[in-house]
CSV table of C-alpha atoms in Angstrom, one decimal:
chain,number,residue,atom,x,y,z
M,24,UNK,CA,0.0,0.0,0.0
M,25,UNK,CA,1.6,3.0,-1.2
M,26,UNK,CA,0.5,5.2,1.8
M,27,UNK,CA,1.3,3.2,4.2
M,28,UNK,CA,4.3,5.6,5.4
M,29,UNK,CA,2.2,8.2,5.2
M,30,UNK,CA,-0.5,6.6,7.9
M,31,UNK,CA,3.0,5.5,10.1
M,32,UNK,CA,4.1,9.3,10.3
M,33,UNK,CA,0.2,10.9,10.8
M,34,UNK,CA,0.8,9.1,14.2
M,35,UNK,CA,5.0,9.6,14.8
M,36,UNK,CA,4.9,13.2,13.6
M,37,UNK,CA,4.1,14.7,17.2
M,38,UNK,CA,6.3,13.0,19.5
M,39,UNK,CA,8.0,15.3,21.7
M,40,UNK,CA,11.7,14.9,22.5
M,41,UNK,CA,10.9,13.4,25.7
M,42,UNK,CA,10.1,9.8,24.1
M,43,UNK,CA,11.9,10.0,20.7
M,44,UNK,CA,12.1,6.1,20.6
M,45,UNK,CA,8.3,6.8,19.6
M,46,UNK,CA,9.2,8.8,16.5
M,47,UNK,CA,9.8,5.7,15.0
M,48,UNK,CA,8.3,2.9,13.2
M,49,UNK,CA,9.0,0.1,15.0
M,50,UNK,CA,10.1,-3.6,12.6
M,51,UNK,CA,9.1,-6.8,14.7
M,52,UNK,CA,10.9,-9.7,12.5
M,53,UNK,CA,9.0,-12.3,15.5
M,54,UNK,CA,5.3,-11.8,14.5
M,55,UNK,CA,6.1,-9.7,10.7
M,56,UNK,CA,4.5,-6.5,11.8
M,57,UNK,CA,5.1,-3.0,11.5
M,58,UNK,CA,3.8,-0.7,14.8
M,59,UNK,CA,3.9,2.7,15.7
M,60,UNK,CA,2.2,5.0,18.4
M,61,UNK,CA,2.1,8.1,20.3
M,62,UNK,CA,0.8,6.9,23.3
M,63,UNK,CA,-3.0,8.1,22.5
M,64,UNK,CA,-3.1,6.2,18.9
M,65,UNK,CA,-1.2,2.8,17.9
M,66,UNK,CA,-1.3,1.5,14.0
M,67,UNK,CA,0.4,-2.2,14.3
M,68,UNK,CA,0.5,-3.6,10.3
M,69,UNK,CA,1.1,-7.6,9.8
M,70,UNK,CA,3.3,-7.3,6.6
M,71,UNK,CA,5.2,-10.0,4.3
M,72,UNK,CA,8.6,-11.4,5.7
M,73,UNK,CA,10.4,-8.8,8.1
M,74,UNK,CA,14.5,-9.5,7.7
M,75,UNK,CA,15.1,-8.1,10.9
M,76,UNK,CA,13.9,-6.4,14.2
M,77,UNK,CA,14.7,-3.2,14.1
M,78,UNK,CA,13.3,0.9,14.6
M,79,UNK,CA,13.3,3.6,12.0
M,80,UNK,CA,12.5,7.2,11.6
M,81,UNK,CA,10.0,7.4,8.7
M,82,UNK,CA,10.6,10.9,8.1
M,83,UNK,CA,14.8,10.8,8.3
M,84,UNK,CA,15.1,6.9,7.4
M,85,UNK,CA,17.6,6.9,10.2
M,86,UNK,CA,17.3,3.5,12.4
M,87,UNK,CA,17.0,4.5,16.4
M,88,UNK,CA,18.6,3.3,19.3
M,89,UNK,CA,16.3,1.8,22.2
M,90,UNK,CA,13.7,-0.6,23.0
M,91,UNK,CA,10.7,0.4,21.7
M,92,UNK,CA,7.4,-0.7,24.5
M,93,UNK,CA,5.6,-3.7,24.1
M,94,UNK,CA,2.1,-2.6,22.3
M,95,UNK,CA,0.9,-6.7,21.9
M,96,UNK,CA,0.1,-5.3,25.6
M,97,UNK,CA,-2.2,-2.7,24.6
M,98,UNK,CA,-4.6,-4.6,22.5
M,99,UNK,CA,-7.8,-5.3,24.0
M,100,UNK,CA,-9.4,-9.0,23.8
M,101,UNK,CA,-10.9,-8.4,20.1
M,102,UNK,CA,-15.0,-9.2,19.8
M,103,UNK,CA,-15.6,-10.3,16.3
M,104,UNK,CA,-19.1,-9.9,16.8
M,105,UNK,CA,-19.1,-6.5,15.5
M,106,UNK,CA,-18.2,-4.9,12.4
M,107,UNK,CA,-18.4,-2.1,9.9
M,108,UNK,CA,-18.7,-2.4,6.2
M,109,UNK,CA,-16.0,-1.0,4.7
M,110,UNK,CA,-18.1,1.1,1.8
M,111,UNK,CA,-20.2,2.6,5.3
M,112,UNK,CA,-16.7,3.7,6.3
M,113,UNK,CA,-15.9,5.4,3.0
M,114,UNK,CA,-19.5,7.2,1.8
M,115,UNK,CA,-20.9,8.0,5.5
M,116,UNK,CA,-18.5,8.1,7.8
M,117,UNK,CA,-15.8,9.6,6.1
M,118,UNK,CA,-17.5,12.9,4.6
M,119,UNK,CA,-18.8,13.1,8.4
M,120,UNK,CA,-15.8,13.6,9.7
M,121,UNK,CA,-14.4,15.7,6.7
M,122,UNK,CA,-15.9,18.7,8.3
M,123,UNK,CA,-14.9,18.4,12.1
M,124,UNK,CA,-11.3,19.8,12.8
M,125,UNK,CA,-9.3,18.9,16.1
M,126,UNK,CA,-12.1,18.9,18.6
M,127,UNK,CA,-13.4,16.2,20.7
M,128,UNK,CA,-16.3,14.4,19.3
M,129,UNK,CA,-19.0,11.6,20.7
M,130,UNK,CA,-19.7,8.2,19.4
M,131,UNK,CA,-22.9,7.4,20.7
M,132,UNK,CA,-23.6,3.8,20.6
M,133,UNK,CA,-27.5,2.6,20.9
M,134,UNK,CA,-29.1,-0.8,19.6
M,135,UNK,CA,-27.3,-1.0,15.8
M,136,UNK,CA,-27.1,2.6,15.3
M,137,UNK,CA,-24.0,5.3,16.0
M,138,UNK,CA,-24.7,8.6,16.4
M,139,UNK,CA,-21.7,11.1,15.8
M,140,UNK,CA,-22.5,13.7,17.9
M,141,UNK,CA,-20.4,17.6,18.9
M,142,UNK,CA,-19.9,18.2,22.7
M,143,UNK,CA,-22.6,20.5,22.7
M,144,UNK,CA,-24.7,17.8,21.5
M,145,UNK,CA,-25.5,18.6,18.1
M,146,UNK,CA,-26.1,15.6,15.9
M,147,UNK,CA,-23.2,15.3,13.0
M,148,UNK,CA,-24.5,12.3,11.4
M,149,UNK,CA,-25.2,8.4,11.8
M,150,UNK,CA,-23.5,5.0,10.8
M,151,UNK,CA,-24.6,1.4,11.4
M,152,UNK,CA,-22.7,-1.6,12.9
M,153,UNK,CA,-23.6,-5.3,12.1
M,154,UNK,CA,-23.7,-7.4,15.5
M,155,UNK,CA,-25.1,-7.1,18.5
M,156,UNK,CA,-23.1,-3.9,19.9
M,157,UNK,CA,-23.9,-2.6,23.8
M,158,UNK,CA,-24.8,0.8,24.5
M,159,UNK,CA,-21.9,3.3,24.6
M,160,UNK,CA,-20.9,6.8,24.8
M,161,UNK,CA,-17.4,7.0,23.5
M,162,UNK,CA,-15.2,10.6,23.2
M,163,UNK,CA,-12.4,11.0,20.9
M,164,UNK,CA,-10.5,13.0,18.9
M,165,UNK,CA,-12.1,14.1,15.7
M,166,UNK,CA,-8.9,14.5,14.0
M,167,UNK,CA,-8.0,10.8,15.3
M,168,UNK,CA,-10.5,9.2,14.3
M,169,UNK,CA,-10.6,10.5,10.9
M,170,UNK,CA,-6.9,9.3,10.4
M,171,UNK,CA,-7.8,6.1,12.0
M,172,UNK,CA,-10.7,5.9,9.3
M,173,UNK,CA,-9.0,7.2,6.1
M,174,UNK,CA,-6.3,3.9,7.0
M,175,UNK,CA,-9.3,1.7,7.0
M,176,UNK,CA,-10.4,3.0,3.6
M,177,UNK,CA,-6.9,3.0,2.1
M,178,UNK,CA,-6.7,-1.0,3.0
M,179,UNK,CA,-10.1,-1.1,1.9
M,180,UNK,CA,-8.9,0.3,-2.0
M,181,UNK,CA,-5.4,-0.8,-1.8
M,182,UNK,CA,-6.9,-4.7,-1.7
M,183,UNK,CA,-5.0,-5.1,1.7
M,184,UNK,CA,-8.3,-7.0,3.0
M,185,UNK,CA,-11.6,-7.3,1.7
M,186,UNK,CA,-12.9,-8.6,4.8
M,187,UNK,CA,-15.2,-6.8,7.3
M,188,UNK,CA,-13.2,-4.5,9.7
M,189,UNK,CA,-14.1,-5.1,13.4
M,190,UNK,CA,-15.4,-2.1,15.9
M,191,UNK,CA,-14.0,-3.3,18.9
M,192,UNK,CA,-15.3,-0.6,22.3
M,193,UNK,CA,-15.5,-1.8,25.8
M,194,UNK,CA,-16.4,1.5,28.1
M,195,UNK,CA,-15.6,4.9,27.5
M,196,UNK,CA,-12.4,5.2,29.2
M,197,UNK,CA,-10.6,2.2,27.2
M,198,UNK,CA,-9.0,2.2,23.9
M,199,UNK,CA,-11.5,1.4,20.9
M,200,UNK,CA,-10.5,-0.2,17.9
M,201,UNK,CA,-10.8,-0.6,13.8
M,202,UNK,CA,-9.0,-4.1,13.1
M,203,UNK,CA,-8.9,-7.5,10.4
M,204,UNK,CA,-6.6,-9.8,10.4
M,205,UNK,CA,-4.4,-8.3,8.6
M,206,UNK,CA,-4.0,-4.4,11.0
M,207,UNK,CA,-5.4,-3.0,14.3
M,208,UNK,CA,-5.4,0.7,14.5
M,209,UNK,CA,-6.2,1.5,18.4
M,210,UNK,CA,-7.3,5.1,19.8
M,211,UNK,CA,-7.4,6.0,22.7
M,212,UNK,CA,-10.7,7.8,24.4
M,213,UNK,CA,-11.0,11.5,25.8
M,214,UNK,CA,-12.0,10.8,29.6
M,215,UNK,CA,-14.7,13.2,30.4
M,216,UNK,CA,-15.8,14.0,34.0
């Protein structure tokens, strides 16, 4: 997938000096992946063969010195029973999302149905799961999300996977997820008091 750097460095861009092993993409020869996160958002990629284990910049190419953290650690137990069609992702979703900026948005979950709402309540749109999803109110990242989504539909067009991509939520404080077999992308929820 030719953007596939481009998704990696949407997440590594922003890392502060304070944790620059997370400016990198990390290279995991032991399960073939590719991973990268900034602590609020992690992308992990299964790709072909990986020759070695190894971390690299993906805007210098330079390889970094360090251990980068264990993010098998971070991933929720995955419930297949719910998914999202990848065309719902592209023609509702997406152009939903197209018009928020940076600001924290509401996912809220009832019966089938998920309502995309502003703080202040105003209704942005709706979306559909297949499954039998549990009622939710999720906050997150407008910007985030629509990342996390324009990823989805790249695999979607790129032939990555044609399979249905899993929406995997278990209360508002824990990471959600998009995910198939063959990529998770995890973000992390705005707490709200």
């Amino acid at each position: 997938m030719k953007n596939l750097t481009t998704h990696f460095t949407n997440i590594t861009k922003g890392i502060k000096d304070s944790r620059p092993i997370l400016q990198g993409i990390s290279y995991n020869a032991a399960d073939n992946s590719m991973s990268a996160t900034d602590s609020i958002r992690l992308l992990q990629v299964k790709v072909g063969p990986v020759p070695a284990t190894y971390i690299q910049d993906p805007t210098t190419l330079e390889f970094l010195e360090g251990t980068y953290p264990d993010v098998t650690r971070l991933f929720p137990q995955i419930n297949e029973n719910i998914t999202i069609r990848p065309n719902t992702i592209e023609k509702t979703l997406l152009p939903m999302l197209k018009v928020l900026k940076e600001e924290t948005i509401l996912l809220s979950i009832k019966d089938k149905q998920v309502s995309i709402l502003q703080e202040n309540n105003s209704k942005i749109g709706d979306f559909y799961l297949d499954g039998y999803p549990e009622d939710q109110v999720i906050a997150c990242n407008a910007k985030y999300l629509l990342q996390a989504i324009a990823f989805v539909i790249d695999c979607d067009k790129f032939g990555l996977t044609r399979e249905p991509v899993i929406f995997n939520y278990s209360t508002p404080v824990r990471p959600f997820l998009f995910a198939t077999s063959c990529y998770t992308y995890l973000v992390t929820p705005i707490r709200r008091s």
